Structures are given as C-alpha cells and as structure tokens.
Amino acid sequence: MVEAEVIMKKKNEEERGGKRRWGWAAIGAVLMVLVAISITSKYTKNPNSCQCAQDSRKYTGIVEDCCCDYETVDSINGAVLHPLLQELVTTPFFRYFKTKTLPQVKLWCDCPFWPDDGMCKLRDCSVCECPETEFPELFKKPSQYALPSDDLKCQEGKPEAAVDRTLDSKAFRGWMEVDNPWTNDDETDNSEMTYVNLLLNPERYTGYTGPSARRIWDAVYSENCPQYASGESCQEKKVLYKLISGLHSSISIHIASDYLLDEAKSLWGKNLDLMYDRVLRYPDRVRNLYFTYLFVLRAVTKAKNYLEQAEYETGNHDEDLKAQSLIRQLLYNPKLQAACPLPFDEAKLWQGQSGPELKQQIQKQFRNISALMDCVGCEKCRLWGKLQVLGLGTALKILFSVDGHSQSNQPLQLQRNEVIALVNLLNRLSESIKFVQEVSPSIEKKMDGLLSEPIAEEFSSWRRIWEAVGGFWLKKLQL
Ligand SMILES: Cc1cc2nc3c(=O)[nH]c(=O)nc-3n(C[C@H](O)[C@H](O)[C@H](O)COP(=O)(O)OP(=O)(O)OC[C@H]3O[C@@H](n4cnc5c(N)ncnc54)[C@H](O)[C@@H]3O)c2cc1C
C-alpha cells in the first residue's frame, strides 16, 4: 500500500513537472515569436530601413516626363555628348560670355528686389575679366550680317493641328539682337558689358553662403516656382520647378566637385559628403538634374538646322572651323539619334484653353528668376547663374516661343550670347550627370555602410537577447 502511494506520488510529481515544462515551453515559444516579429517588422517594414533607402536611390527606367531612360542618358552622355561638349566649350566662340560685371557697390542698381549685403568671402568669388585685346574683334561690333525682318521666312500656312517641331534654317544669316520673352537680359546695353573667358572662371566653390545665397534660392522657389504638390499642380508649373531644381542640383554638384578643402593650404578637391548632403540623398534632385539635361538637349537638337548654319566666327579660322565641325557632330550624331531621338516632348505642354495664359504667367515667373540673378552677391556665382538661366531661357524660347503655332509666326532668332549660354549650360549639366554616375555608387555604398553599422550593432544586440532568452527557456525546460 505504502509502495503504491509512493509510486502514485512520483507519478503525480512527474505529471506536474511535465505540465510545468510544457507551460514554460509555451511561454518561451510565445516570447520568441514576439521577439522574431519585432525584429522582422523592424527591418522589413520600416520605411527608413536600409533596404527601402537603397531601392529609392536607384535610377532606372524612363526619366519622368521625358522620352529617354536613365541608362541611355548615362551611356550616351559618357560616350558622345560629354567629350564633344568639353571640346566645344574651349573654342573661342563658346568660351567668351558677354555679361555685366559690376563692382559690388553698384550691385543694388541692377538688383530690382533688394540691395545685396555682399556675403561673398573668398577671392574666388570675383570674376577675371578679359583684357580688350583678348576677346574676338568680331564680338565687339554689332553683326553686319543681320537680316532685314522682311527677309525672314514666314511660317504661315502650316496645318493648325499639327505641331511643327522643325525650325526654319533659312532664317539664319547672322547674329540678331532680339528680345527673349523668357529672360530679363538686355544685350544691347553695351556700356556696362564686358567679356569674360569662362575657362578662366570655373564654376566651383566660392564661399558664397548664408542668408544672402539662401534669400535668392528662397525667392526663386517660394515666389516663382513653388514646389508642386503632386497631382495638384499643372504639368507646365511642374516643368518650371524641375528645371530650376535640376539647375540647382548641377550648381551644388559643381561646388562639391571643386571644393576648397583646406583654405590655409589652398587645397582644392572633391567634397563627396557635401555632394551627398545637398544632392544625392534626395533622389528627386537627381531626377530633376536628368530632366533638365534632357530638356536642354531637346532644345539643342530642335534648333539643329539653325545651329548648323550659324556663324561661329571669331577671326581665328581654324578654331572657328573646329567649332562648326563639333556642333555638327553634336547635332547629327547617329548614336544619339538612335538612342534618344526625342529627349523631351514639348508638344504635350500648353494644351487646352488656358494654355496661352498659363504660358504668359510662367514666362513672367521665369523672367523674375532671370532678374533675380542680378541680386547674387558673388560675381562668379552671378556669372554662372546668369549664364545658366539665360541658357534655360534660350531652351524655353526654342521649345515654346517658336513653332508653327506661335502668335507672331516669327522663325527662330537667337542672340550670340544665347547660343553660348545654351551650349555651356548643356556642358555643365553633362558634367554633373557624369559626376553623379561616377561617384554616386561609392558614396551610396559608404553611406549604406554608415547606415548599416548601427543596424548591424542592433542586430547583434537582438541576437544576444535572443540567445539569452533561448538559453533561459532551455534551462527551464531541462528542469
Ligand atoms: C544663382 C546662384 C549661383 C550660385 N553659384 C555658386 C557657386 O558657383 N559657387 C558657390 O560656392 N556657391 C554658389 N552659390 C551658393 C550655393 O548655391 C548655396 O546657396 C550655398 O552653398 C549654401 O548652401 P546651402 O547648404 O545653404 O543650400 P542651398 O544650395 O543654398 O539650398 C537652399 C535650400 O534649397 C533647397 N534645395 C537645395 N537644392 C535643391 C534642389 N536641387 N532642388 C530643390 N530644392 C533644393 C533646400 O531646401 C535647401 O535648404 C550660388 C547661389 C545662387 C543663388
């Protein structure tokens, strides 16, 4: 009897122990599942996780609102456009830009918005002007080849419905001084104009920063091309915003690619952190750079008949022939024509009843942006700001002010300075695209590394917790 009681007691204890183990096992399993859910949700659903950030930084497929993809832009830019443009901008015709280079004290006369407080810190802010003897003699005189207006080929009689994307090549014989409805520049004001050699004044870090620079960008964005909220704004306003943002990205990339790393030692070089902070970490800014590049490229190729027949005379026969030849190679490049025949389709814009009114409104906003460039408080920044905004204004003029439907029915006429600005702008954008393509994988890898270090640390902490929890429950189960 006693023996039977002892056996029963033992059996009951074993059953209780078994139940206890099962209880501990169940609690352990639930806790482990909770820990696992917490870890997986942290690294798969969190929008700030490394995986998501990596995906959003890949640039593939068609560039938004354009007709060409990122991969094609990279390859055609690297293989064809960049080398051609680099050579073209060194020719005498393209390297001298006519601009007002007013001393700081006179700046307020030109800036229609506010007197500048001159924030520029470095010697590198100032522009190196050309001596009178250096720039081409032919540039000093008004063109003797200008056509009387009745000699311009009329574009009437084209079918109203179809968009004519060709430009009248016969209209061009010489450089005309005509107003650009998109810009605020007046090239006829010769007394204060001077020529600068762009090769001697590279766009790079100048030390222009702080409230003065910020005020210009703020005025450009907030008053003249407010950020569109997707779906709310019309396509045309979106285009203006993207052009300015793309230009801003390009300026920041040039600052970062030629930066004063150590002022005391006069050491210049690449500042990749700055490039990441200002451009690469914002995928939209990179996309807008590609958009602006394709937009300007479309303008250049649309004006091909005109540009082919233009005169690139500076008095230096060999160099002028070279400029002409390089322009032809650019305009009729078979690789470019095959890979990206229509970089941007301007025919989709200004449709509908409000088209003409909208165009006037955006034209006014762009003229304001152009006028704002006179308020940039650093000469070299102002030079490149004015040149590139004039380049954009020229692209806008080519794409939107001259076609079969223009009110005036006037064929395209460009000022010499507009052509110089257009080509130099395309070259700047091309350099930026190349730079982004070359350095962004390594910067992104570095940044991903920095991002993943804390994540790796977190993972190992989680692993330690996991092991501790697992070990504890195993011990309990072995009890
Ligand atoms: C016309 C112009 C030309 C300049 N040229 C030079 C130059 O040659 N060399 C030089 O050293 N400095 C130049 N600067 C100054 C330079 O652009 C910066 O303003 C300065 O370096 C201070 O930079 P930041 O970090 O405050 O940002 P900023 O570049 O001033 O940007 C101001 C704000 O604009 C927004 N933003 C920035 N980039 C973009 C983008 N791509 N798209 C949309 N929004 C954006 C952000 O909200 C940012 O905070 C120029 C300024 C202007 C206005």
XYZ file of C-alpha atoms and ligand atoms in Angstrom:
532
model
C 0.000 0.000 0.000
C 2.765 2.323 1.048
C 4.658 1.300 -2.072
C 1.568 2.085 -4.240
C 1.222 5.546 -2.598
C 4.901 6.335 -3.275
C 4.509 5.283 -6.908
C 1.345 7.457 -7.270
C 3.097 10.463 -5.656
C 6.048 10.067 -8.034
C 3.713 9.781 -10.999
C 1.800 12.931 -9.928
C 5.078 14.832 -9.472
C 6.255 13.734 -12.919
C 2.941 14.828 -14.442
C 3.170 18.209 -12.671
C 6.793 18.573 -13.831
C 5.742 17.702 -17.371
C 2.896 20.234 -17.278
C 5.242 22.854 -15.840
C 7.761 22.191 -18.646
C 5.023 22.456 -21.249
C 3.872 25.712 -19.659
C 7.403 27.159 -19.711
C 7.857 25.906 -23.258
C 4.620 27.583 -24.376
C 5.527 30.900 -22.700
C 9.052 30.692 -24.208
C 7.708 29.997 -27.659
C 5.297 32.942 -27.464
C 8.075 35.277 -26.300
C 10.432 34.102 -29.044
C 7.752 34.600 -31.681
C 7.202 38.140 -30.329
C 10.926 38.889 -30.470
C 11.132 37.487 -34.028
C 8.125 39.552 -35.150
C 9.658 42.652 -33.617
C 12.977 42.079 -35.444
C 11.472 41.257 -38.827
C 8.989 44.138 -38.735
C 11.792 46.493 -37.765
C 13.933 45.550 -40.764
C 11.327 44.888 -43.390
C 8.515 47.361 -42.854
C 10.293 50.410 -41.545
C 10.357 52.986 -44.367
C 13.715 54.241 -43.123
C 15.305 50.839 -43.305
C 18.406 50.290 -45.398
C 16.540 48.147 -47.918
C 13.978 50.858 -48.702
C 16.580 53.592 -48.862
C 18.613 51.539 -51.330
C 15.653 50.955 -53.620
C 14.667 54.618 -53.728
C 18.162 55.601 -54.807
C 18.243 53.506 -57.941
C 17.738 55.448 -61.144
C 16.295 53.209 -63.786
C 13.565 53.408 -66.391
C 12.264 56.452 -68.238
C 13.223 59.859 -66.837
C 9.912 61.322 -65.660
C 8.084 63.354 -68.351
C 10.852 62.606 -70.845
C 11.267 60.076 -73.619
C 14.606 58.561 -72.693
C 15.773 56.311 -69.851
C 18.456 56.837 -67.226
C 20.746 54.118 -68.551
C 20.681 55.600 -72.070
C 21.356 59.100 -70.733
C 24.378 57.806 -68.822
C 25.813 55.877 -71.736
C 25.158 58.473 -74.445
C 26.432 61.261 -72.223
C 29.614 59.402 -71.344
C 30.357 58.156 -74.857
C 29.214 61.032 -77.075
C 27.980 64.257 -75.542
C 30.403 64.830 -72.710
C 33.600 64.506 -74.805
C 32.154 66.659 -77.626
C 30.888 69.389 -75.314
C 34.139 69.502 -73.347
C 35.989 70.300 -76.551
C 33.355 72.655 -77.912
C 33.352 74.962 -74.882
C 37.084 75.543 -75.223
C 36.737 77.071 -78.717
C 36.971 80.893 -78.834
C 33.352 81.291 -79.908
C 31.982 79.422 -76.904
C 34.415 80.479 -74.230
C 33.679 84.221 -74.177
C 30.467 85.236 -72.497
C 29.179 88.781 -72.526
C 27.924 89.919 -69.165
C 27.636 92.809 -66.785
C 30.348 92.501 -64.213
C 29.531 95.321 -61.880
C 31.559 96.004 -58.798
C 29.829 95.148 -55.534
C 28.948 98.798 -54.805
C 26.898 99.093 -57.971
C 25.071 95.862 -57.485
C 21.991 97.472 -55.983
C 21.416 99.374 -59.251
C 20.835 96.138 -61.076
C 19.103 94.072 -58.452
C 15.456 95.017 -58.682
C 14.465 93.282 -55.461
C 16.792 94.241 -52.617
C 20.248 95.722 -52.137
C 22.718 92.970 -51.553
C 24.724 92.702 -48.396
C 27.737 91.131 -50.097
C 28.190 87.833 -48.349
C 31.000 86.651 -50.529
C 34.056 85.702 -48.502
C 36.676 84.472 -50.910
C 38.847 85.932 -53.588
C 37.427 83.094 -55.671
C 34.148 84.988 -55.816
C 35.426 87.586 -58.198
C 35.477 87.279 -61.941
C 38.580 87.536 -64.006
C 37.681 89.833 -66.908
C 39.335 89.664 -70.310
C 41.581 92.465 -71.458
C 40.115 94.260 -74.517
C 42.763 92.728 -76.756
C 41.910 89.151 -75.829
C 38.347 88.654 -76.920
C 37.469 88.313 -80.590
C 37.356 91.547 -82.586
C 34.186 90.388 -84.304
C 32.390 90.171 -80.968
C 32.803 93.904 -80.375
C 30.778 95.021 -83.384
C 27.088 94.585 -83.944
C 26.556 91.979 -86.629
C 26.860 93.320 -90.148
C 25.074 90.237 -91.370
C 21.759 90.895 -89.622
C 18.851 90.339 -91.929
C 16.112 92.865 -92.557
C 12.977 91.478 -90.968
C 11.155 91.046 -94.294
C 13.791 88.525 -95.364
C 12.727 86.075 -92.697
C 10.906 83.092 -93.990
C 7.284 83.176 -92.942
C 5.907 80.064 -91.324
C 2.280 80.729 -92.118
C 0.178 78.141 -93.832
C 1.130 75.183 -91.672
C -1.745 72.979 -90.548
C -3.066 74.331 -87.253
C -3.493 70.949 -85.608
C -0.043 69.533 -86.134
C 2.910 70.588 -84.055
C 5.791 71.524 -86.266
C 8.999 70.574 -84.491
C 11.317 71.805 -87.161
C 12.924 75.218 -87.116
C 13.472 77.404 -90.109
C 17.068 77.046 -91.149
C 16.923 79.661 -93.899
C 16.090 82.434 -91.466
C 19.561 82.480 -90.080
C 22.346 84.530 -91.608
C 23.944 86.334 -88.710
C 23.579 87.211 -85.064
C 20.479 89.239 -84.294
C 19.774 91.299 -81.211
C 16.244 90.259 -80.406
C 14.393 90.066 -77.129
C 13.931 86.759 -75.427
C 10.450 86.748 -73.853
C 11.697 84.333 -71.180
C 14.625 86.338 -69.861
C 15.428 89.704 -68.448
C 18.686 90.265 -70.274
C 19.407 93.178 -72.498
C 22.496 92.588 -74.561
C 22.219 95.952 -76.281
C 23.304 97.797 -73.148
C 26.913 97.779 -74.210
C 28.410 100.399 -71.939
C 28.478 98.127 -68.915
C 29.007 94.866 -70.727
C 32.268 93.041 -70.776
C 33.500 89.674 -71.973
C 34.727 87.027 -69.609
C 36.684 83.961 -70.518
C 34.678 81.144 -68.979
C 37.678 78.822 -68.932
C 39.398 81.201 -66.552
C 36.375 81.372 -64.284
C 35.376 77.792 -63.489
C 32.157 77.201 -61.625
C 33.319 75.932 -58.232
C 33.161 76.624 -54.514
C 33.381 80.351 -53.801
C 32.389 80.633 -50.157
C 29.132 82.362 -51.077
C 26.729 81.079 -48.470
C 24.475 82.148 -45.615
C 21.424 84.445 -45.704
C 22.345 86.189 -48.980
C 22.546 82.975 -51.000
C 19.607 81.461 -49.146
C 17.459 84.530 -49.909
C 17.970 84.089 -53.655
C 17.038 80.408 -53.647
C 14.066 81.115 -51.345
C 12.810 83.824 -53.704
C 13.299 81.542 -56.700
C 11.377 78.665 -55.158
C 8.748 80.268 -52.952
C 7.700 83.143 -55.179
C 8.467 81.985 -58.652
C 8.190 78.247 -58.820
C 6.586 76.915 -55.654
C 7.026 73.195 -55.134
C 4.197 71.411 -56.786
C 2.168 69.047 -54.664
C 1.830 66.018 -56.894
C -1.488 65.926 -58.657
C -2.410 69.470 -57.638
C -0.253 71.473 -59.951
C -0.313 71.564 -63.706
C 2.343 69.939 -65.843
C 3.801 73.257 -67.030
C 4.430 74.568 -63.493
C 5.961 71.245 -62.630
C 8.337 71.660 -65.591
C 9.469 75.085 -64.357
C 10.103 73.739 -60.860
C 12.030 70.749 -62.177
C 14.209 72.899 -64.440
C 15.208 75.152 -61.550
C 15.732 72.255 -59.169
C 17.838 70.432 -61.787
C 19.946 73.542 -62.301
C 20.309 73.950 -58.522
C 21.496 70.314 -58.275
C 24.047 70.952 -61.002
C 25.369 74.089 -59.260
C 25.683 72.161 -55.967
C 27.480 69.301 -57.749
C 29.993 71.732 -59.253
C 30.586 73.279 -55.829
C 31.162 69.808 -54.356
C 33.373 68.616 -57.202
C 35.762 71.559 -56.921
C 35.790 72.486 -53.255
C 38.265 74.360 -51.089
C 39.096 71.548 -48.686
C 41.768 73.400 -46.727
C 41.856 77.193 -47.010
C 45.207 77.550 -45.221
C 46.893 75.127 -47.613
C 44.884 76.230 -50.664
C 43.922 72.619 -51.136
C 41.112 72.022 -53.640
C 39.356 68.737 -54.288
C 36.122 66.781 -54.198
C 33.812 67.108 -51.228
C 31.745 63.957 -51.545
C 29.964 64.404 -48.215
C 28.694 67.786 -49.397
C 27.550 66.262 -52.663
C 25.663 63.570 -50.792
C 24.130 66.019 -48.301
C 22.975 68.504 -50.932
C 22.024 66.295 -53.836
C 22.434 62.524 -53.725
C 20.439 61.890 -50.584
C 17.421 63.490 -52.296
C 16.519 61.251 -55.257
C 14.188 63.937 -56.632
C 17.076 66.364 -57.025
C 19.000 63.789 -59.042
C 15.934 63.041 -61.172
C 15.415 66.756 -61.791
C 19.026 67.020 -62.966
C 18.412 64.311 -65.573
C 15.153 66.016 -66.566
C 16.854 69.387 -67.076
C 19.617 67.746 -69.097
C 17.124 66.088 -71.462
C 15.070 69.279 -71.740
C 18.102 71.341 -72.784
C 19.329 68.562 -75.072
C 15.937 68.564 -76.799
C 16.190 72.334 -77.325
C 19.651 71.978 -78.865
C 18.558 69.192 -81.201
C 15.336 71.005 -82.125
C 17.359 74.029 -83.178
C 19.750 71.884 -85.205
C 19.072 73.416 -88.623
C 19.543 76.836 -87.153
C 22.655 75.999 -85.151
C 24.224 74.170 -88.060
C 24.059 77.273 -90.247
C 25.029 79.786 -87.599
C 28.294 81.648 -87.869
C 30.923 80.785 -85.315
C 33.346 83.441 -86.450
C 35.856 84.927 -84.094
C 38.619 85.692 -86.561
C 40.503 82.522 -85.718
C 39.787 80.491 -88.825
C 40.960 77.071 -87.658
C 39.257 77.294 -84.291
C 36.041 78.562 -85.895
C 36.013 75.628 -88.315
C 36.549 73.324 -85.367
C 33.575 74.853 -83.526
C 31.394 74.409 -86.619
C 32.505 70.807 -87.045
C 31.947 69.941 -83.371
C 28.478 71.494 -83.495
C 27.626 69.292 -86.499
C 28.974 66.206 -84.743
C 26.778 67.046 -81.768
C 23.645 67.722 -83.762
C 23.876 64.824 -86.181
C 25.390 62.151 -84.025
C 23.935 58.812 -85.194
C 24.332 57.184 -81.765
C 22.406 59.998 -80.104
C 19.725 59.972 -82.796
C 19.271 56.217 -82.453
C 19.350 56.059 -78.666
C 17.352 59.115 -77.746
C 15.685 60.684 -80.811
C 13.240 62.850 -78.848
C 14.678 63.552 -75.383
C 11.624 65.585 -74.301
C 8.259 66.038 -75.996
C 7.349 69.709 -75.755
C 4.191 69.190 -77.816
C 2.408 67.870 -74.720
C 2.543 71.251 -72.984
C 0.328 74.335 -73.217
C -2.604 72.305 -74.436
C -6.131 73.299 -73.570
C -7.920 76.624 -73.334
C -5.789 78.147 -70.594
C -2.548 77.292 -72.466
C -1.639 80.796 -73.721
C -2.498 82.460 -70.399
C -0.512 79.869 -68.476
C 2.427 80.346 -70.802
C 2.431 84.093 -70.140
C 2.265 83.504 -66.397
C 5.192 81.072 -66.428
C 7.112 83.334 -68.782
C 6.729 86.139 -66.231
C 7.891 83.889 -63.412
C 10.942 82.844 -65.398
C 11.744 86.491 -66.208
C 11.640 87.172 -62.453
C 14.076 84.332 -61.855
C 16.293 85.771 -64.568
C 16.157 89.211 -62.906
C 16.961 87.666 -59.535
C 20.334 86.589 -60.871
C 21.388 90.248 -60.700
C 20.993 90.023 -56.925
C 23.502 87.209 -56.455
C 26.133 88.742 -54.197
C 29.188 86.963 -55.587
C 30.448 87.858 -59.031
C 31.489 84.415 -60.148
C 28.262 82.831 -58.898
C 26.351 85.620 -60.650
C 28.243 84.990 -63.878
C 27.367 81.285 -63.912
C 23.879 81.926 -62.503
C 23.122 84.410 -65.271
C 24.688 82.264 -67.976
C 22.786 79.141 -66.981
C 19.462 80.899 -66.502
C 19.970 82.522 -69.914
C 20.706 79.029 -71.256
C 17.445 77.743 -69.776
C 15.599 80.790 -71.133
C 17.045 80.037 -74.562
C 15.898 76.422 -74.331
C 12.413 77.631 -73.335
C 12.425 80.074 -76.241
C 13.429 77.369 -78.714
C 10.872 74.887 -77.448
C 7.931 77.163 -76.747
C 8.213 80.502 -78.450
C 8.918 79.344 -81.942
C 6.804 76.762 -83.657
C 4.008 76.510 -86.150
C 1.581 77.947 -83.610
C 3.470 80.900 -82.251
C 1.432 84.060 -82.200
C 3.984 86.092 -84.064
C 4.728 83.474 -86.722
C 8.335 84.506 -86.464
C 11.047 81.984 -87.128
C 13.669 81.409 -84.505
C 16.273 84.086 -83.957
C 18.950 83.732 -81.353
C 21.487 86.120 -79.920
C 25.077 85.002 -79.949
C 25.128 85.100 -76.151
C 22.072 82.846 -76.034
C 23.807 80.185 -78.128
C 26.931 80.445 -75.983
C 24.794 80.129 -72.824
C 22.791 77.199 -74.198
C 25.840 75.138 -75.123
C 27.702 75.962 -71.922
C 24.633 75.065 -69.861
C 24.375 71.704 -71.616
C 28.044 71.126 -70.885
C 27.568 71.938 -67.171
C 24.627 69.543 -66.944
C 26.566 66.895 -68.832
C 29.469 67.235 -66.362
C 27.065 66.898 -63.447
C 25.447 63.760 -64.874
C 28.873 62.212 -65.433
C 29.987 63.120 -61.947
C 26.862 61.672 -60.358
C 27.226 58.491 -62.383
C 30.879 58.097 -61.425
C 30.769 58.839 -57.740
C 27.271 58.018 -56.575
C 27.776 54.213 -56.280
C 30.776 54.663 -53.969
C 29.129 57.421 -51.917
C 25.937 55.420 -51.587
C 27.947 52.360 -50.554
C 29.762 54.417 -47.954
C 26.512 55.885 -46.684
C 24.869 52.461 -46.656
C 27.866 51.222 -44.688
C 27.374 54.005 -42.156
C 23.673 53.222 -42.050
C 24.198 49.507 -41.700
C 26.781 49.784 -38.899
C 24.227 50.758 -36.253
C 21.837 48.256 -37.801
C 24.470 45.531 -37.529
C 25.087 46.547 -33.932
C 21.374 46.419 -33.273
C 21.194 43.002 -34.867
C 23.943 41.683 -32.611
C 22.168 43.130 -29.543
C 18.990 41.442 -30.676
C 20.969 38.208 -31.181
C 22.325 38.468 -27.644
C 18.790 38.963 -26.293
C 17.592 36.085 -28.432
C 20.374 33.794 -27.127
C 19.777 34.852 -23.532
C 16.022 34.301 -23.795
C 16.546 30.978 -25.605
C 19.140 29.815 -23.038
C 16.892 30.734 -20.120
C 13.955 28.780 -21.512
C 16.097 25.784 -22.390
C 17.306 25.643 -18.794
C 13.716 25.896 -17.578
C 12.712 23.063 -19.901
C 15.510 20.889 -18.631
C 14.342 21.350 -15.045
C 22.366 81.563 -58.673
C 23.335 81.075 -57.645
C 24.582 80.601 -58.055
C 25.486 80.147 -57.106
N 26.722 79.725 -57.519
C 27.617 79.325 -56.600
C 28.947 78.949 -56.991
O 29.303 78.964 -58.171
N 29.809 78.571 -56.022
C 29.459 78.559 -54.674
O 30.274 78.204 -53.835
N 28.208 78.920 -54.290
C 27.295 79.301 -55.207
N 26.053 79.665 -54.796
C 25.654 79.439 -53.402
C 25.158 77.979 -53.232
O 24.214 77.639 -54.238
C 24.462 77.746 -51.884
O 23.427 78.659 -51.722
C 25.411 77.856 -50.703
O 26.494 76.993 -50.886
C 24.692 77.490 -49.371
O 24.180 76.170 -49.481
P 23.056 75.568 -48.536
O 23.538 74.282 -47.974
O 22.574 76.600 -47.579
O 21.851 75.150 -49.522
P 21.390 75.878 -50.834
O 22.069 75.238 -52.002
O 21.516 77.356 -50.671
O 19.850 75.479 -50.897
C 18.838 76.229 -50.193
C 17.620 75.335 -49.996
O 17.064 74.994 -51.257
C 16.603 73.649 -51.258
N 17.329 72.905 -52.298
C 18.654 72.677 -52.392
N 18.943 72.027 -53.526
C 17.779 71.828 -54.161
C 17.422 71.204 -55.390
N 18.326 70.671 -56.203
N 16.109 71.159 -55.722
C 15.163 71.700 -54.931
N 15.445 72.318 -53.760
C 16.739 72.381 -53.380
C 16.848 73.090 -49.886
O 15.664 73.254 -49.120
C 17.944 73.973 -49.351
O 17.933 74.052 -47.963
C 25.135 80.152 -55.722
C 23.894 80.630 -55.319
C 22.997 81.101 -56.263
C 21.667 81.643 -55.795
